Amino acid sequence: MDDRSLEASPDFIKLTLPPGEYHRYLGLSYSRTNHQASLYFSVYSHITFLEFMQQRRQRGLIHVSLSIFFQGAVWIMMLYMLFLYFQNNRDKVYLSYAAYLFFAMLYLGLKLESYLPLRSVFGDAQYLKLTLNEPLQFAMALSYNVFALHFLRIRKLKPWLYRLVFWVNVGYAVYGTLDFAYLYTTSDMATIQALFAPTRGVMLLMGLVLICVAGLTLKSPVVPYFIAGSLSFLIGNLLAIVSTVGYDFFPGLDLVGVSFTQIGIFVEILFFSLGIGKLIQISNREKEDINDAYIEQLLENEKLNQQINQELEQQVEARTNEVLRAHRELEESKASQIRSEYEKQLMESEMNSLRLQMNPHFIFNSLNSIRYFILKEDGDKAADYITSFAKLLRMILHHSKQKEIALEDELEALELYMMFEAERFSEKFNYEVIVEPDVDTRTIMVQPLIIQPFVENAIWHGLMHRKEAGRLIIKVSKLNSGEIRFIIEDNGVGRAKAAELKSKKHGGNKSYGLQITRSRLEAANRVNKGQAGFTVEDLYDSEGKPVGTRVILIVNIRQHESTYN
């Protein structure tokens, strides 16, 4: 007997028997599972054993060659999928398919351990290989489902199916783990086999659901490849199941059940590889479209950039012209402002000159009054008059140095003047100044001696010609934030009668006070662009007789921000 043949066949035992002797051998078997072992014993002579081994090698040649080819194809495809995974931004479709191929190779490799390198890993640990049988199948199913989810983009297109497959995968993982732990610790193979049919039913149903949903609802160009690959795998498994019950589809080839599973997976790999190639083609086309769109956008951006530059040049030119025009306008405005300022200074000088003209006019009239008392030889009144006149004169001289004074000071000087004149005419008239409540005399600024000429005119040309005592009323009211109104009203003889009398006390001299005041108001209007002015009204009784005069004076004012001291 050839010892090398025996070493290569662990199912044989070498016996040496002398001729003519009779021996009885008892075979005992031990199984960790609760299944009864089926043992068949045969005795071969040396020559018969060699013939048997030769036939066995010949029958298994196709099977072994197919297994080696399958293992090589799976290894190459798995490594290629890992390469694509790292090359294509870690797309999980490649990683999940590589995992599926890895578990498929482990599952089929355990069944072919006599011919493959897995024998060096597991050796003769038949029980360990038995307990890994179910978990590896569920690992294949789980990785297949994950591959289908990414390959068909189900999460985006069919969210409900994605959630269903996710929980089915959770069930696969839990069942595979519990199956391994239970069988390894209890050796209860009967329970595992009892669960074989329902678990395979779930796997088959899940596969059919994916195939039907993909074929009926999804419009992806990779769907035909997925359906063809999945059907190839299912057909290979069905052929493997049928062949295990003794049906030989290809007599003479001695193909076993695992061979049909290998063929089914190999065909599946071909279709899935074509589908993945289609995905890569679609991805490349999308990248090309994106690149074309990017290039087109760059060209469009270039055109837009040129257009924007042209518009910017036009805008810069327009802006430059605008700046130059604004500069010219500014220069013209400065020149105009200088002219306006110069004219304003001229008008203010004119106003100042007119204001200064009021001082000698007022002093002249006051000296005439003092002269009047002296001629009457009324020394006491002349002395009192001179005292009042001195006080009033100091106030007038102080105010004449200022462009504006507070209305409070203006009214104070006016009342002193009216008291001065009332004494002069022996209380021939009484006077009253009425200021409205909304007029703040401390903060309103007016030109000095702006009211006095009208009061003087009312006294000298109206009230002094009355036989009875007269009345002079001055009302002050505010029109708006920039104007104030004075009403000077007397019950004198009226303008017509005064013109006839031409009072001898004035010696027929012409009054310049109103002319100067009119000029001052006109100059103020030019400076302040205001509406200052006055109107004179004659008053009559019910019979048409003159009973006095009313002057309405509108004056420009400025509101002082702080309280006047």
Coordinates of C-alpha atoms in Angstrom, one line a residue:
M1 CA 0.0 0.0 0.0
D2 CA 1.2 3.5 -0.8
D3 CA 1.7 5.4 2.5
R4 CA 1.5 8.8 0.7
S5 CA -2.0 7.9 -0.4
L6 CA -3.0 7.1 3.1
E7 CA -1.5 10.4 4.4
A8 CA -3.5 12.3 1.9
S9 CA -6.7 10.5 2.9
P10 CA -7.5 10.8 6.6
D11 CA -10.6 8.7 6.1
F12 CA -8.5 5.5 5.5
I13 CA -6.7 3.3 8.0
K14 CA -3.9 1.0 7.0
L15 CA -4.2 -2.6 8.3
T16 CA -1.7 -5.5 7.9
L17 CA -3.5 -9.0 8.0
P18 CA -1.7 -12.3 7.5
P19 CA -3.4 -14.6 4.9
G20 CA -6.1 -16.9 6.1
E21 CA -6.7 -15.1 9.4
Y22 CA -10.0 -13.7 10.6
H23 CA -10.3 -10.5 12.6
R24 CA -13.3 -8.5 13.9
Y25 CA -13.0 -4.6 14.3
L26 CA -15.5 -2.4 16.2
G27 CA -15.9 1.2 14.9
L28 CA -17.0 3.8 17.5
S29 CA -17.9 7.4 16.5
Y30 CA -18.5 10.4 18.7
S31 CA -20.6 13.4 17.8
R32 CA -21.0 16.6 19.8
T33 CA -24.3 17.2 18.2
N34 CA -27.5 15.2 18.9
H35 CA -27.5 13.7 15.4
Q36 CA -26.8 10.0 14.9
A37 CA -23.6 9.5 12.8
S38 CA -23.8 7.4 9.7
L39 CA -20.7 5.2 9.3
Y40 CA -19.9 3.0 6.3
F41 CA -16.9 0.7 6.4
S42 CA -15.2 -0.9 3.4
V43 CA -12.0 -3.0 3.1
Y44 CA -9.8 -2.5 0.1
S45 CA -6.7 -4.4 -1.0
H46 CA -3.7 -2.4 -1.8
I47 CA -4.4 -2.5 -5.6
T48 CA -8.1 -1.7 -5.2
F49 CA -7.3 1.3 -2.9
L50 CA -4.9 2.8 -5.5
E51 CA -7.5 2.4 -8.2
F52 CA -10.2 4.0 -5.9
M53 CA -7.9 7.0 -5.2
Q54 CA -7.1 7.5 -8.8
Q55 CA -10.8 7.6 -9.7
R56 CA -11.5 10.0 -6.8
R57 CA -8.8 12.4 -8.0
Q58 CA -10.2 12.3 -11.6
R59 CA -13.8 12.9 -10.5
G60 CA -12.7 15.8 -8.2
L61 CA -10.5 17.5 -10.8
I62 CA -13.3 19.7 -12.3
H63 CA -14.6 20.5 -8.8
V64 CA -11.2 21.4 -7.5
S65 CA -10.3 23.5 -10.6
L66 CA -13.6 25.3 -10.4
S67 CA -13.0 26.0 -6.7
I68 CA -9.5 27.3 -7.4
F69 CA -10.8 29.5 -10.2
F70 CA -13.6 30.8 -8.0
Q71 CA -11.3 31.6 -5.1
G72 CA -8.9 33.5 -7.4
A73 CA -11.7 35.5 -9.0
V74 CA -13.2 36.4 -5.7
W75 CA -9.9 37.5 -4.3
I76 CA -9.1 39.7 -7.4
M77 CA -12.6 41.2 -7.3
M78 CA -12.5 41.9 -3.6
L79 CA -9.1 43.6 -3.8
Y80 CA -10.4 45.6 -6.8
M81 CA -13.4 46.7 -4.9
L82 CA -11.2 47.9 -2.0
F83 CA -9.1 49.8 -4.5
L84 CA -12.2 51.5 -5.9
Y85 CA -13.4 52.3 -2.4
F86 CA -10.3 54.3 -1.6
Q87 CA -10.1 55.8 -5.1
N88 CA -13.7 57.0 -5.2
N89 CA -14.0 59.1 -2.1
R90 CA -14.7 56.0 0.1
D91 CA -18.0 55.2 -1.6
K92 CA -19.7 52.5 0.5
V93 CA -21.0 50.6 -2.4
Y94 CA -17.5 49.3 -3.1
L95 CA -16.8 48.5 0.6
S96 CA -20.1 46.7 1.1
Y97 CA -19.6 44.5 -2.0
A98 CA -16.0 43.7 -0.9
A99 CA -17.4 42.6 2.5
Y100 CA -20.0 40.4 0.7
L101 CA -17.3 38.7 -1.4
F102 CA -15.1 38.2 1.7
F103 CA -17.9 36.4 3.6
A104 CA -18.9 34.4 0.5
M105 CA -15.3 33.2 0.2
L106 CA -15.1 32.2 3.8
Y107 CA -18.4 30.3 3.7
L108 CA -17.5 28.4 0.5
G109 CA -13.9 28.0 1.6
L110 CA -14.9 26.1 4.7
K111 CA -16.7 23.6 2.5
L112 CA -13.6 23.2 0.3
E113 CA -11.0 23.1 3.1
S114 CA -9.5 19.9 1.8
Y115 CA -8.2 21.9 -1.2
L116 CA -7.7 25.4 0.0
P117 CA -5.4 27.3 2.4
L118 CA -8.2 27.5 5.0
R119 CA -7.2 24.0 6.1
S120 CA -4.0 25.6 7.6
V121 CA -6.2 27.9 9.6
F122 CA -8.9 25.6 10.9
G123 CA -7.1 22.2 10.5
D124 CA -9.4 19.4 11.5
A125 CA -11.5 21.5 13.8
Q126 CA -14.7 20.2 12.1
Y127 CA -17.0 21.4 14.9
L128 CA -15.8 25.0 14.7
K129 CA -16.4 25.0 11.0
L130 CA -19.9 23.6 11.6
T131 CA -20.8 26.3 14.1
L132 CA -19.5 29.0 11.6
N133 CA -21.7 27.7 8.8
E134 CA -24.9 29.7 9.8
P135 CA -23.3 32.9 10.9
L136 CA -21.3 33.2 7.7
Q137 CA -24.5 32.8 5.6
F138 CA -26.2 35.6 7.6
A139 CA -23.1 37.8 7.2
M140 CA -23.3 37.2 3.5
A141 CA -27.0 38.2 3.5
L142 CA -26.4 41.3 5.6
S143 CA -23.5 42.5 3.5
Y144 CA -25.6 41.8 0.3
N145 CA -28.4 43.9 1.7
V146 CA -26.1 46.8 2.5
F147 CA -24.6 46.5 -1.0
A148 CA -28.1 46.7 -2.5
L149 CA -29.0 49.8 -0.4
H150 CA -25.9 51.7 -1.7
F151 CA -25.9 50.2 -5.2
L152 CA -29.6 51.2 -5.9
R153 CA -29.5 54.4 -3.8
I154 CA -32.5 53.1 -1.9
R155 CA -32.0 55.5 1.0
K156 CA -32.7 58.4 -1.3
L157 CA -35.3 56.9 -3.6
K158 CA -37.2 54.6 -1.2
P159 CA -36.8 55.7 2.4
W160 CA -39.4 53.2 3.7
L161 CA -37.6 50.3 2.1
Y162 CA -34.3 51.5 3.5
R163 CA -35.7 51.4 7.0
L164 CA -37.1 47.9 6.4
V165 CA -33.8 46.5 5.2
F166 CA -32.0 48.3 8.1
W167 CA -34.0 46.5 10.7
V168 CA -33.8 43.2 8.8
N169 CA -30.0 43.5 8.9
V170 CA -30.2 44.1 12.6
G171 CA -32.1 40.9 12.9
Y172 CA -29.6 39.1 10.7
A173 CA -26.7 40.3 12.9
V174 CA -28.4 39.3 16.2
Y175 CA -29.5 35.9 14.9
G176 CA -26.1 35.0 13.5
T177 CA -24.4 35.9 16.7
L178 CA -26.9 34.0 18.9
D179 CA -26.7 31.0 16.5
F180 CA -23.0 30.7 16.8
A181 CA -23.0 31.2 20.6
Y182 CA -25.9 28.7 21.1
L183 CA -24.6 25.9 18.8
Y184 CA -21.0 26.3 20.1
T185 CA -22.1 26.0 23.8
T186 CA -25.0 23.5 23.5
S187 CA -24.3 21.4 20.4
D188 CA -28.1 21.5 19.7
M189 CA -28.0 21.0 16.0
A190 CA -31.6 19.9 15.9
T191 CA -32.9 23.3 16.9
I192 CA -30.6 25.0 14.4
Q193 CA -32.0 22.8 11.6
A194 CA -35.5 23.4 12.8
L195 CA -34.9 27.2 12.3
F196 CA -33.3 26.6 8.9
A197 CA -36.5 26.8 6.8
P198 CA -38.0 30.0 8.4
T199 CA -34.7 31.9 8.4
R200 CA -34.1 31.0 4.7
G201 CA -37.6 32.0 4.0
V202 CA -36.9 35.5 5.4
M203 CA -33.7 35.7 3.3
L204 CA -35.5 34.6 0.2
L205 CA -38.4 37.0 0.8
M206 CA -36.0 39.9 1.4
G207 CA -34.2 39.1 -1.8
L208 CA -37.4 38.9 -3.8
V209 CA -38.6 42.2 -2.3
L210 CA -35.4 44.0 -3.3
I211 CA -35.6 42.5 -6.8
C212 CA -39.3 43.4 -7.3
V213 CA -39.0 46.9 -5.9
A214 CA -35.9 47.5 -8.1
G215 CA -37.6 46.1 -11.2
L216 CA -40.9 47.7 -10.8
T217 CA -40.3 51.1 -9.3
L218 CA -36.6 52.1 -9.7
K219 CA -35.5 53.7 -13.0
S220 CA -31.8 53.5 -12.4
P221 CA -29.7 52.1 -15.3
V222 CA -28.0 49.7 -12.9
V223 CA -31.2 47.9 -12.0
P224 CA -31.0 45.3 -14.8
Y225 CA -27.5 44.3 -13.6
F226 CA -28.7 44.0 -10.0
I227 CA -31.7 41.8 -11.0
A228 CA -29.6 39.6 -13.2
G229 CA -26.9 39.1 -10.6
S230 CA -29.4 38.4 -7.8
L231 CA -31.3 35.9 -9.9
S232 CA -28.1 34.1 -10.8
F233 CA -27.2 33.7 -7.2
L234 CA -30.7 32.4 -6.3
I235 CA -30.7 30.0 -9.2
G236 CA -27.2 28.7 -8.2
N237 CA -28.4 28.1 -4.7
L238 CA -31.6 26.3 -5.9
L239 CA -29.4 24.0 -8.1
A240 CA -27.1 23.4 -5.1
I241 CA -30.1 22.4 -2.9
V242 CA -31.5 20.1 -5.6
S243 CA -28.1 18.5 -6.2
T244 CA -27.6 17.7 -2.5
V245 CA -30.7 15.3 -2.7
G246 CA -29.0 13.2 -5.4
Y247 CA -30.0 14.8 -8.7
D248 CA -27.1 15.1 -11.1
F249 CA -27.6 17.9 -13.6
F250 CA -24.4 17.2 -15.5
P251 CA -23.6 13.5 -15.4
G252 CA -19.9 12.7 -15.7
L253 CA -18.7 16.1 -14.3
D254 CA -19.2 15.0 -10.7
L255 CA -20.3 18.5 -9.7
V256 CA -21.3 18.8 -6.0
G257 CA -23.8 21.3 -4.6
V258 CA -21.2 23.9 -3.6
S259 CA -20.1 24.0 -7.2
F260 CA -23.4 25.4 -8.3
T261 CA -23.3 27.9 -5.5
Q262 CA -19.8 28.9 -6.7
I263 CA -21.1 29.2 -10.3
G264 CA -24.1 31.3 -9.1
I265 CA -21.9 33.7 -7.2
F266 CA -19.4 33.9 -10.0
V267 CA -22.1 34.8 -12.5
E268 CA -23.5 37.3 -9.9
I269 CA -20.0 38.8 -9.7
L270 CA -20.0 39.3 -13.4
F271 CA -23.3 41.1 -13.5
F272 CA -22.6 43.2 -10.4
S273 CA -19.2 44.1 -11.8
L274 CA -20.9 45.2 -15.0
G275 CA -23.3 47.2 -12.8
I276 CA -20.5 48.8 -10.9
G277 CA -18.8 49.6 -14.2
K278 CA -22.0 51.3 -15.2
L279 CA -22.0 53.3 -12.0
I280 CA -18.4 54.3 -12.7
Q281 CA -19.4 55.2 -16.2
I282 CA -22.3 57.3 -14.9
S283 CA -20.0 58.9 -12.3
N284 CA -17.4 59.7 -14.9
R285 CA -20.1 61.1 -17.2
E286 CA -21.4 63.2 -14.4
K287 CA -17.9 64.4 -13.7
E288 CA -17.4 65.2 -17.3
D289 CA -20.7 67.1 -17.3
I290 CA -19.7 68.9 -14.2
N291 CA -16.3 69.7 -15.8
D292 CA -18.0 70.9 -19.0
A293 CA -20.4 73.0 -16.9
Y294 CA -17.5 74.3 -14.9
I295 CA -15.6 75.2 -18.1
E296 CA -18.7 76.8 -19.5
Q297 CA -19.2 78.7 -16.3
L298 CA -15.6 79.8 -16.4
L299 CA -16.2 81.1 -19.9
E300 CA -19.4 82.8 -18.8
N301 CA -17.6 84.3 -15.9
E302 CA -14.9 85.5 -18.2
K303 CA -17.5 87.2 -20.4
L304 CA -19.2 88.6 -17.3
N305 CA -15.8 89.7 -15.9
Q306 CA -15.1 91.6 -19.2
Q307 CA -18.6 93.1 -19.1
I308 CA -18.2 94.1 -15.5
N309 CA -14.7 95.6 -16.2
Q310 CA -16.2 97.5 -19.1
E311 CA -19.1 98.7 -17.0
L312 CA -16.6 99.6 -14.2
E313 CA -14.5 101.6 -16.6
Q314 CA -17.6 103.4 -17.8
Q315 CA -18.7 104.0 -14.1
V316 CA -15.2 105.2 -13.2
E317 CA -15.3 107.6 -16.2
A318 CA -18.7 108.7 -15.2
R319 CA -17.7 109.0 -11.6
T320 CA -14.6 111.0 -12.6
N321 CA -16.7 113.3 -14.6
E322 CA -19.1 113.6 -11.8
V323 CA -16.3 114.4 -9.3
L324 CA -14.9 117.0 -11.7
R325 CA -18.3 118.5 -12.1
A326 CA -18.8 118.4 -8.4
H327 CA -15.4 120.0 -7.9
R328 CA -16.4 122.8 -10.4
E329 CA -19.7 123.2 -8.6
L330 CA -17.9 123.3 -5.3
E331 CA -15.6 125.9 -6.6
E332 CA -18.5 127.9 -7.9
S333 CA -20.3 127.3 -4.6
K334 CA -17.3 128.5 -2.7
A335 CA -17.1 131.6 -4.9
S336 CA -20.9 132.1 -4.5
Q337 CA -20.6 131.6 -0.7
I338 CA -17.7 134.1 -0.6
R339 CA -19.9 136.6 -2.5
S340 CA -22.8 135.9 -0.3
E341 CA -20.7 136.2 2.8
Y342 CA -19.3 139.5 1.5
E343 CA -22.8 140.7 0.7
K344 CA -24.0 139.6 4.1
Q345 CA -21.1 141.5 5.7
L346 CA -22.1 144.6 3.6
M347 CA -25.7 144.2 4.7
E348 CA -24.7 143.8 8.3
S349 CA -22.5 146.8 8.0
E350 CA -25.5 148.6 6.6
M351 CA -27.7 147.4 9.5
N352 CA -25.0 148.5 11.9
S353 CA -24.9 151.9 10.3
L354 CA -28.7 152.2 10.5
R355 CA -28.6 151.0 14.1
L356 CA -26.1 153.6 14.9
Q357 CA -28.2 156.2 13.2
M358 CA -30.9 155.5 15.8
N359 CA -28.7 156.7 18.6
P360 CA -28.3 160.4 17.5
H361 CA -31.9 160.5 16.5
F362 CA -33.0 159.3 19.9
I363 CA -30.5 161.5 21.7
F364 CA -31.7 164.5 19.7
N365 CA -35.3 164.0 20.6
S366 CA -34.4 163.4 24.3
L367 CA -32.3 166.6 24.4
N368 CA -35.3 168.5 23.0
S369 CA -37.4 167.1 25.9
I370 CA -34.8 168.3 28.4
R371 CA -34.8 171.7 26.7
Y372 CA -38.6 171.8 27.0
F373 CA -38.4 171.3 30.8
I374 CA -35.7 174.0 31.1
L375 CA -37.7 176.5 29.1
K376 CA -40.7 175.9 31.4
E377 CA -38.4 176.7 34.3
D378 CA -39.3 173.3 35.9
G379 CA -35.9 172.5 37.4
D380 CA -37.0 169.6 39.5
K381 CA -38.6 167.7 36.6
A382 CA -35.7 168.6 34.4
A383 CA -33.3 167.1 37.0
D384 CA -35.5 163.9 37.2
Y385 CA -35.7 163.8 33.5
I386 CA -31.9 164.1 33.1
T387 CA -31.5 161.2 35.6
S388 CA -33.9 158.9 33.7
F389 CA -32.4 160.0 30.5
A390 CA -28.9 159.1 31.7
K391 CA -30.0 155.6 32.7
L392 CA -31.8 155.2 29.3
L393 CA -28.8 156.5 27.4
R394 CA -26.4 154.1 29.1
M395 CA -28.8 151.2 28.2
I396 CA -29.1 152.5 24.6
L397 CA -25.4 152.9 24.2
H398 CA -24.8 149.3 25.5
H399 CA -27.3 147.8 23.2
S400 CA -26.1 149.7 20.2
K401 CA -22.8 147.7 20.3
Q402 CA -24.6 144.4 19.8
K403 CA -26.3 142.9 16.8
E404 CA -29.0 141.2 18.9
I405 CA -30.3 141.6 22.4
A406 CA -32.8 139.7 24.5
L407 CA -36.4 140.7 24.0
E408 CA -36.5 141.2 27.8
D409 CA -33.9 143.9 27.5
E410 CA -35.6 145.5 24.5
L411 CA -38.9 145.7 26.4
E412 CA -37.2 147.1 29.5
A413 CA -35.6 149.9 27.5
L414 CA -38.9 150.5 25.8
E415 CA -40.8 150.8 29.1
L416 CA -38.1 153.2 30.4
Y417 CA -38.5 155.3 27.3
M418 CA -42.3 155.4 27.7
M419 CA -42.0 156.3 31.3
F420 CA -39.6 159.0 30.2
E421 CA -42.0 160.4 27.7
A422 CA -45.0 160.1 30.0
E423 CA -43.2 162.3 32.5
R424 CA -42.3 164.8 29.8
F425 CA -46.0 165.2 28.8
S426 CA -47.2 165.4 32.4
E427 CA -48.8 162.0 32.4
K428 CA -50.9 162.9 29.3
F429 CA -51.1 159.2 28.4
N430 CA -50.8 155.8 30.1
Y431 CA -49.2 152.7 28.6
E432 CA -49.3 149.0 28.9
V433 CA -47.1 146.1 27.6
I434 CA -48.9 142.8 27.2
V435 CA -46.7 139.7 26.5
E436 CA -48.4 136.4 25.6
P437 CA -47.5 133.4 27.9
D438 CA -45.7 131.4 25.2
V439 CA -43.2 134.2 24.6
D440 CA -40.0 133.6 26.5
T441 CA -38.5 137.1 26.6
R442 CA -35.2 135.8 28.0
T443 CA -34.3 133.5 25.1
I444 CA -35.8 135.4 22.1
M445 CA -33.1 137.6 20.5
V446 CA -34.2 140.7 18.4
Q447 CA -32.5 143.8 16.9
P448 CA -32.1 146.6 19.5
L449 CA -34.4 149.7 19.3
I450 CA -36.6 148.0 16.8
I451 CA -39.9 148.9 18.5
Q452 CA -39.0 152.4 19.9
P453 CA -39.5 154.4 16.7
F454 CA -43.1 153.2 16.4
V455 CA -43.8 154.0 20.0
E456 CA -42.2 157.4 19.6
N457 CA -44.3 158.0 16.5
A458 CA -47.5 157.0 18.3
I459 CA -46.7 159.5 21.2
W460 CA -45.5 162.4 19.2
H461 CA -48.0 162.3 16.3
G462 CA -51.0 160.8 17.9
L463 CA -51.3 161.0 21.7
M464 CA -49.7 164.5 22.3
H465 CA -52.5 166.2 20.2
R466 CA -55.3 164.7 22.4
K467 CA -57.0 167.0 24.9
E468 CA -57.8 164.1 27.2
A469 CA -55.4 161.5 28.5
G470 CA -54.5 158.9 25.9
R471 CA -53.7 155.2 25.9
L472 CA -50.8 153.3 24.4
I473 CA -50.9 149.4 24.3
I474 CA -48.1 147.2 23.1
K475 CA -49.0 143.5 22.5
V476 CA -46.2 140.9 22.0
S477 CA -47.1 137.4 20.5
K478 CA -45.1 134.7 18.8
L479 CA -46.0 133.6 15.3
N480 CA -43.5 130.7 14.9
S481 CA -40.0 129.7 15.8
G482 CA -38.5 132.4 13.5
E483 CA -40.9 135.4 13.8
I484 CA -42.6 137.5 16.5
R485 CA -45.4 140.1 16.2
F486 CA -45.7 143.4 17.9
I487 CA -48.9 145.4 17.8
I488 CA -48.5 149.1 18.8
E489 CA -52.0 150.6 19.2
D490 CA -52.9 154.2 20.4
N491 CA -56.1 156.2 20.6
G492 CA -54.5 159.4 19.3
V493 CA -55.9 161.8 16.7
G494 CA -54.9 159.6 13.7
R495 CA -52.5 160.1 10.9
A496 CA -54.6 162.5 8.9
K497 CA -55.2 164.9 11.8
A498 CA -51.5 164.7 12.8
A499 CA -50.5 165.7 9.3
E500 CA -52.7 168.7 9.4
L501 CA -51.5 170.0 12.7
K502 CA -47.8 169.7 12.1
S503 CA -47.0 170.1 15.7
K504 CA -45.1 173.3 16.5
K505 CA -43.2 171.4 19.2
H506 CA -41.5 169.4 16.4
G507 CA -41.0 172.6 14.4
G508 CA -42.2 170.8 11.4
N509 CA -39.2 168.6 11.3
K510 CA -39.6 165.3 9.5
S511 CA -39.2 162.1 11.6
Y512 CA -36.5 159.8 10.3
G513 CA -37.1 157.0 12.9
L514 CA -39.6 155.0 10.7
Q515 CA -37.4 155.4 7.6
I516 CA -34.4 154.0 9.4
T517 CA -36.4 151.2 10.9
R518 CA -37.8 150.3 7.5
S519 CA -34.3 150.1 6.1
R520 CA -33.1 148.0 9.0
L521 CA -36.0 145.5 8.5
E522 CA -35.3 145.3 4.7
A523 CA -31.6 144.7 5.4
A524 CA -32.4 142.0 8.0
N525 CA -34.6 140.2 5.4
R526 CA -31.8 140.1 2.9
V527 CA -29.4 138.7 5.5
N528 CA -31.8 136.2 7.1
K529 CA -34.1 135.6 4.1
G530 CA -37.0 136.5 6.4
Q531 CA -40.4 138.3 6.0
A532 CA -39.9 141.1 8.5
G533 CA -41.9 144.3 7.9
F534 CA -44.8 146.5 9.3
T535 CA -48.2 147.8 8.3
V536 CA -50.0 150.9 9.7
E537 CA -53.8 150.9 10.1
D538 CA -56.0 153.9 10.9
L539 CA -58.7 153.2 13.5
Y540 CA -62.2 154.7 13.2
D541 CA -65.3 154.7 15.5
S542 CA -68.8 153.8 14.4
E543 CA -69.4 157.3 13.0
G544 CA -66.2 157.1 10.9
K545 CA -64.2 159.5 13.0
P546 CA -60.5 158.7 13.5
V547 CA -59.8 157.2 17.0
G548 CA -56.2 156.1 16.7
T549 CA -53.6 154.1 14.9
R550 CA -52.5 150.5 14.9
V551 CA -49.1 149.3 13.8
I552 CA -48.4 145.6 13.2
L553 CA -44.7 144.9 13.2
I554 CA -43.3 141.4 12.2
V555 CA -39.7 140.9 13.3
N556 CA -37.3 138.0 12.6
I557 CA -36.0 136.4 15.8
R558 CA -33.5 133.8 16.9
Q559 CA -34.2 131.5 19.8
H560 CA -31.3 131.4 22.2
E561 CA -30.4 127.9 23.5
S562 CA -29.6 128.8 27.0
T563 CA -31.4 131.1 29.5
Y564 CA -30.4 134.7 29.0
N565 CA -28.7 136.3 32.0

